mmCIF file of N, CA and C in Angstrom:
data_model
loop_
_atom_site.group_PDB
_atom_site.id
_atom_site.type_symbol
_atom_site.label_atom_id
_atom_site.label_comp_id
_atom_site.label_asym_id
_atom_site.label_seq_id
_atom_site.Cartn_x
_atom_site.Cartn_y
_atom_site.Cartn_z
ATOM 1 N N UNK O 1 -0.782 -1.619 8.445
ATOM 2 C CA UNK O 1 0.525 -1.826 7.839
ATOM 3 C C UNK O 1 1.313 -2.767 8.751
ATOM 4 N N UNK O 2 1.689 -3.954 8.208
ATOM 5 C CA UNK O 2 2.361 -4.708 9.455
ATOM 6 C C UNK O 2 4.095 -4.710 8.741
ATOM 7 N N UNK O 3 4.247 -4.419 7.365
ATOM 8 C CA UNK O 3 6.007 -3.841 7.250
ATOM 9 C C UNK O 3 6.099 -2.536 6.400
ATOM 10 N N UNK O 4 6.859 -2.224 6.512
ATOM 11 C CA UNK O 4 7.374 -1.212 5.038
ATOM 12 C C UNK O 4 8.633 -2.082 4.630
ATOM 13 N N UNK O 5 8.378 -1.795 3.325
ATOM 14 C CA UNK O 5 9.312 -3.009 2.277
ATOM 15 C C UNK O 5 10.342 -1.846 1.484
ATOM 16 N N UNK O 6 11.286 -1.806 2.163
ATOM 17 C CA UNK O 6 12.492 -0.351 1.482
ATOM 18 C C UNK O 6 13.655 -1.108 1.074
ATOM 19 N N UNK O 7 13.365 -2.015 -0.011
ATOM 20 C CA UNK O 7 14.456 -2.671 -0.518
ATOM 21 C C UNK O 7 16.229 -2.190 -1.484
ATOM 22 N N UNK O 8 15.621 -0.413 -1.628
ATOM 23 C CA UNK O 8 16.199 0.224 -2.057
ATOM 24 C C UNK O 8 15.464 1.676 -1.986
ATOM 25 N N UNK O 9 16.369 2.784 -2.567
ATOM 26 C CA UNK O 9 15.736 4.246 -2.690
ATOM 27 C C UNK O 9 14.801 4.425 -3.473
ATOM 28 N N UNK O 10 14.736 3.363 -4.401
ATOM 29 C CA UNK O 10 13.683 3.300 -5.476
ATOM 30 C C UNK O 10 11.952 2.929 -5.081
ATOM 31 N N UNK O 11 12.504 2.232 -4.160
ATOM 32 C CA UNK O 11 11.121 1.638 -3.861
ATOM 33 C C UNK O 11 10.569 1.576 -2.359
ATOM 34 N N UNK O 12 9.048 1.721 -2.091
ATOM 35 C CA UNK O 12 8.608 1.836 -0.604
ATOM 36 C C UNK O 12 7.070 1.201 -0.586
ATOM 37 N N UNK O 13 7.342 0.486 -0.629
ATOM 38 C CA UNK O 13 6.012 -0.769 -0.341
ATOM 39 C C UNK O 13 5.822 -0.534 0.931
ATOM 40 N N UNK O 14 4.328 -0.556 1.435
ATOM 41 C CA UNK O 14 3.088 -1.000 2.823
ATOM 42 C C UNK O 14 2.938 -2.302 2.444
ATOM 43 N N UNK O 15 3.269 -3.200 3.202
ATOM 44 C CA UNK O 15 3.154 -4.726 3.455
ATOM 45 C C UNK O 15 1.819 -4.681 4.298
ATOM 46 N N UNK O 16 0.904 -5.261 4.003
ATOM 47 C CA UNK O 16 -0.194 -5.942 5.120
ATOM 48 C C UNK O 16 -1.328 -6.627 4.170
ATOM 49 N N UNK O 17 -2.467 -6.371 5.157
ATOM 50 C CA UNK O 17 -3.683 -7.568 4.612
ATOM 51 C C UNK O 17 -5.160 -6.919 4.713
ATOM 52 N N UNK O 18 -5.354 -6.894 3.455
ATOM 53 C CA UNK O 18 -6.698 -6.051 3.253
ATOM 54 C C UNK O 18 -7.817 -6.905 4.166
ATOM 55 N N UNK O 19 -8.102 -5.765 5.317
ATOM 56 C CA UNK O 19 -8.826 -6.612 6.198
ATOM 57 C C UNK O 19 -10.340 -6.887 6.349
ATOM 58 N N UNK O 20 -10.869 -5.728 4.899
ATOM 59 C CA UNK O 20 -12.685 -5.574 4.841
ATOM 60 C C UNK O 20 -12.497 -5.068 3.191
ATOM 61 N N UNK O 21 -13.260 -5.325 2.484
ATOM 62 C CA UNK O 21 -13.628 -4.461 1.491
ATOM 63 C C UNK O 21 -12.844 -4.831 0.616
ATOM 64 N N UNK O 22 -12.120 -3.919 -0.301
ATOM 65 C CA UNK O 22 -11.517 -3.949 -1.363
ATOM 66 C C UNK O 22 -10.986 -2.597 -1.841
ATOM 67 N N UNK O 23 -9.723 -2.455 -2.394
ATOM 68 C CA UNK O 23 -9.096 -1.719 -2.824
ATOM 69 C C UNK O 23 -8.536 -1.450 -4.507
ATOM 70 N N UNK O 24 -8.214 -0.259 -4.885
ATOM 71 C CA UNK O 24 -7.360 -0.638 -6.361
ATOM 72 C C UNK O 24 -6.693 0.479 -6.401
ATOM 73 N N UNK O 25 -6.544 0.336 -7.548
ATOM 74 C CA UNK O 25 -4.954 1.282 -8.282
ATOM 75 C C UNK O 25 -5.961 2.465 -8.449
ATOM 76 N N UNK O 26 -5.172 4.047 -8.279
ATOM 77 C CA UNK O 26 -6.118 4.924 -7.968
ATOM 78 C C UNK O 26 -7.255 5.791 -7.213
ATOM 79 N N UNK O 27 -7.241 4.188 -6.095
ATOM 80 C CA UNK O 27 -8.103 5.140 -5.240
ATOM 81 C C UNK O 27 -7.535 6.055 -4.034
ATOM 82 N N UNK O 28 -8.290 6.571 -3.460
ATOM 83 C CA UNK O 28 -7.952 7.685 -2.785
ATOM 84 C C UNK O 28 -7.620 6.644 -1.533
ATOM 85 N N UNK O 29 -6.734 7.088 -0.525
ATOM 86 C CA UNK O 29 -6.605 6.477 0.805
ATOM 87 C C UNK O 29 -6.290 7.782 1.836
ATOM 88 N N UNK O 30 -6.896 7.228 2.925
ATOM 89 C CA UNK O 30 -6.326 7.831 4.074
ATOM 90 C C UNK O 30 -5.248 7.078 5.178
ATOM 91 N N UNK O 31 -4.800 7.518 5.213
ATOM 92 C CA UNK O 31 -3.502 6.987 6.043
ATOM 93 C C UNK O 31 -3.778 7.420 8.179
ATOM 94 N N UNK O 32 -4.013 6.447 9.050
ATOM 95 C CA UNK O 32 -4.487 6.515 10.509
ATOM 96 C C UNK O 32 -3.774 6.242 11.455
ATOM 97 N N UNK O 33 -2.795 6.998 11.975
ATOM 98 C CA UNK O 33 -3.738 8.174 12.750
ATOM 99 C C UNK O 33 -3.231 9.211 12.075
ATOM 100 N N UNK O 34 -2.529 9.215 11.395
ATOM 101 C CA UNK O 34 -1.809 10.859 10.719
ATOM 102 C C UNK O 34 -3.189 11.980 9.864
ATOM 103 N N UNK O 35 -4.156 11.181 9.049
ATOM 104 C CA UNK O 35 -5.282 11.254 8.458
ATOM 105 C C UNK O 35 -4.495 12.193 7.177
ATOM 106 N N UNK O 36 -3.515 11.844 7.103
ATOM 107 C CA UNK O 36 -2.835 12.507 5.464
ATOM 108 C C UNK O 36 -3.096 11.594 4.432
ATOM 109 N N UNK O 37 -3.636 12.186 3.197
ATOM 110 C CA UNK O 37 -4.307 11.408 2.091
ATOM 111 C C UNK O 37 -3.243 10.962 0.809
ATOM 112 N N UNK O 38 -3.677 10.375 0.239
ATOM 113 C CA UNK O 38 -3.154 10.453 -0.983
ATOM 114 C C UNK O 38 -3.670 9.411 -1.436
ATOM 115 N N UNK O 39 -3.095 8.381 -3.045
ATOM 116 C CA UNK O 39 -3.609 7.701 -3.589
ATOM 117 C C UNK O 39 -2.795 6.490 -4.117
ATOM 118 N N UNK O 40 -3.410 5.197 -4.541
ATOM 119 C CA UNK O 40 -3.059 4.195 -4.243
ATOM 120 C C UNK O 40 -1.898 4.080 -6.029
ATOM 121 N N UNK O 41 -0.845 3.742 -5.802
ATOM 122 C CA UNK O 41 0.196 3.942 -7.398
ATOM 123 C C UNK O 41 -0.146 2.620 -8.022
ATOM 124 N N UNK O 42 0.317 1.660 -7.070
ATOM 125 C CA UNK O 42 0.157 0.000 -7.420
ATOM 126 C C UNK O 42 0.118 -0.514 -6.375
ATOM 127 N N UNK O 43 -0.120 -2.109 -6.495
ATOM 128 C CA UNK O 43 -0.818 -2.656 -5.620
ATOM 129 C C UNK O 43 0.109 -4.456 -6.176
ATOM 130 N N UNK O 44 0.574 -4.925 -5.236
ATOM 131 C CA UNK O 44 1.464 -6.236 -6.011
ATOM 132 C C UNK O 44 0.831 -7.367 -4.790
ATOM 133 N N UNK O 45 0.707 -8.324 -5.458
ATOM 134 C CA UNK O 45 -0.101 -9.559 -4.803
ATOM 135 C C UNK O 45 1.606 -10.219 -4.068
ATOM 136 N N UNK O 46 1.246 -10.121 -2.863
ATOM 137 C CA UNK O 46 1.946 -10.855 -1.860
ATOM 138 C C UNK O 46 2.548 -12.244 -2.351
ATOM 139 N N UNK O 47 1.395 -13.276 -2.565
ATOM 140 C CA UNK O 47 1.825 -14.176 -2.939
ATOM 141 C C UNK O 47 2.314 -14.468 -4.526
ATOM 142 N N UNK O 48 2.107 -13.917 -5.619
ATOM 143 C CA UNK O 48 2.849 -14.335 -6.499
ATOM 144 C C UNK O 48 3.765 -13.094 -7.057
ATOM 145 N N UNK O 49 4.068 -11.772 -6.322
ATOM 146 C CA UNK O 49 4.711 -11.023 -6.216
ATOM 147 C C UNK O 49 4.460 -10.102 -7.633
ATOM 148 N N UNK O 50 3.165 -10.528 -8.480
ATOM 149 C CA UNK O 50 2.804 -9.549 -9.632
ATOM 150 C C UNK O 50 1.984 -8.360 -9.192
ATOM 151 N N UNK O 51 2.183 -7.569 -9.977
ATOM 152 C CA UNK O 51 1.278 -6.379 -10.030
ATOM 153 C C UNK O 51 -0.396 -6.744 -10.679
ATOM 154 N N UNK O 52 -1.230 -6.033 -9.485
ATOM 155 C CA UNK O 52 -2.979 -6.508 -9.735
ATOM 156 C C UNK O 52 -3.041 -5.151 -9.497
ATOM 157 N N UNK O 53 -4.834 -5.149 -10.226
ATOM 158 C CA UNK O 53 -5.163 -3.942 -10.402
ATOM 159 C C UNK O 53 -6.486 -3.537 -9.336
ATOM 160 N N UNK O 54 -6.683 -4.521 -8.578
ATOM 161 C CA UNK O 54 -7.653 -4.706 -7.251
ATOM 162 C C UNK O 54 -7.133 -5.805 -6.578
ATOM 163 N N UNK O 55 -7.212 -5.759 -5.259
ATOM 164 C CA UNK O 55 -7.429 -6.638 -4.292
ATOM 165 C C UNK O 55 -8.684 -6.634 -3.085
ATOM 166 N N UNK O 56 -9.235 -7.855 -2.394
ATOM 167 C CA UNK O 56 -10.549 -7.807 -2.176
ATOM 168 C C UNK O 56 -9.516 -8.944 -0.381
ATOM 169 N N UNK O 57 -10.464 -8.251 0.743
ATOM 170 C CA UNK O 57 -10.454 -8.695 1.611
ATOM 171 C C UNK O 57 -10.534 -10.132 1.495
ATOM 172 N N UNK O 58 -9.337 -10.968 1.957
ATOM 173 C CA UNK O 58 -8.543 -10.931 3.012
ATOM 174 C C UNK O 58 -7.001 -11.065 2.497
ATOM 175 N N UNK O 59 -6.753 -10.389 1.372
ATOM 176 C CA UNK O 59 -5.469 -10.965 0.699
ATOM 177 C C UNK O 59 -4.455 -9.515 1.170
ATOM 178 N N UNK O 60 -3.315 -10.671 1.028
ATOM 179 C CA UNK O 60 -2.003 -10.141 1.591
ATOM 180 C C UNK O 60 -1.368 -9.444 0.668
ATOM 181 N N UNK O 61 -1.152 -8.162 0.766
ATOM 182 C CA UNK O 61 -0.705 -7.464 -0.176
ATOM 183 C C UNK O 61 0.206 -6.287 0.069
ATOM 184 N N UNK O 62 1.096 -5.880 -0.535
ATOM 185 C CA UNK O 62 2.391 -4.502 -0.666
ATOM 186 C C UNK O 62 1.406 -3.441 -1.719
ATOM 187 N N UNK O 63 1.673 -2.035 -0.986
ATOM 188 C CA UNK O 63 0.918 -0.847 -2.002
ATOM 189 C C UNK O 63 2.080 -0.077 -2.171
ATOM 190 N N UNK O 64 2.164 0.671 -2.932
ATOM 191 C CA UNK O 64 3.060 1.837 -3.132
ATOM 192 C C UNK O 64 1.955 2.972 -3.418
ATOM 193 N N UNK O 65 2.248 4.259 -3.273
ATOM 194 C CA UNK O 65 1.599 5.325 -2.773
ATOM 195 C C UNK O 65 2.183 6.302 -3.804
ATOM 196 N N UNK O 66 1.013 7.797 -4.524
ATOM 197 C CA UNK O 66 1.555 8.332 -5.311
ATOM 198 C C UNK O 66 2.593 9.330 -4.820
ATOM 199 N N UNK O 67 2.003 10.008 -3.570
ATOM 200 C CA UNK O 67 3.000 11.131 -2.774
ATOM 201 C C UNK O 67 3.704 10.013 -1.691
ATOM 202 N N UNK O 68 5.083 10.593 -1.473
ATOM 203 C CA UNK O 68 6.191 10.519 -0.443
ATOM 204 C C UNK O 68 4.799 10.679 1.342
ATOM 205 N N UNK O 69 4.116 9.787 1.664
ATOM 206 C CA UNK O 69 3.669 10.103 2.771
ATOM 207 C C UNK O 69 4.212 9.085 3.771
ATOM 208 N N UNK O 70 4.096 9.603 5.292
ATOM 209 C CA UNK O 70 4.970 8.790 5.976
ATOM 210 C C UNK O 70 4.026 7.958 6.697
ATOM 211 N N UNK O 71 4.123 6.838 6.025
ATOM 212 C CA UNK O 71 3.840 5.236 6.845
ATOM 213 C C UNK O 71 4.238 4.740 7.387
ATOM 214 N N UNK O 72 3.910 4.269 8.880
ATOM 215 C CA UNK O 72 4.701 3.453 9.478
ATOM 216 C C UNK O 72 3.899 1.820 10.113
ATOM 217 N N UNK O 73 4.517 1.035 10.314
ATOM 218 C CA UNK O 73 4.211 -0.596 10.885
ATOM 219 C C UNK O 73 3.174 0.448 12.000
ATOM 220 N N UNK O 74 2.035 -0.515 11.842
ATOM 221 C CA UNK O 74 1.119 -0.427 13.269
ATOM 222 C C UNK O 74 -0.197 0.680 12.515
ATOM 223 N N UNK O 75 0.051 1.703 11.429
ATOM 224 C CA UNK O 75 -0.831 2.319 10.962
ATOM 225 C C UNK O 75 -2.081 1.753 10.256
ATOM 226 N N UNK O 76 -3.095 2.431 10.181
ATOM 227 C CA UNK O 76 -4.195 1.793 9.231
ATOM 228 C C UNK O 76 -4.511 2.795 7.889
ATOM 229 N N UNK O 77 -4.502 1.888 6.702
ATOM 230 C CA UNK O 77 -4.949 2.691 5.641
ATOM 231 C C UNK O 77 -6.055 2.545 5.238
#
């Protein structure tokens, strides 16, 4: 996670950059070092600021999360 994006109460984006693999809407994540789980809500492409339904290493991307879990800059998901 290199920001959290809290542009309001409404909203809490993980800013960073899928660094191996690939991700999507739905899957399960673990959150490091806390190792508290939960799952992926949406997923919005960095650069043209739309909502995608996968992203694939090395793209820059904001997630939102289904449970309230606490993320912070410097964590790995």
């Amino acid at each position: 996670v290199q920001y959290v994006n809290r542009p309001n109460l409404d909203f809490r984006g993980f800013c960073g950059t899928v660094a191996s693999g690939s991700v999507k809407v739905a899957d399960d994540i673990t959150i490091l070092p806390s190792g508290k789980t939960t799952k992926i809500k949406q997923i919005i492409d960095a650069g043209t600021t739309s909502e995608i339904n996968r992203a694939f290493s090395p793209k820059a991307i904001t997630i939102t999360t289904e449970d309230e879990v606490d993320i912070s800059r410097g964590d790995m998901i």
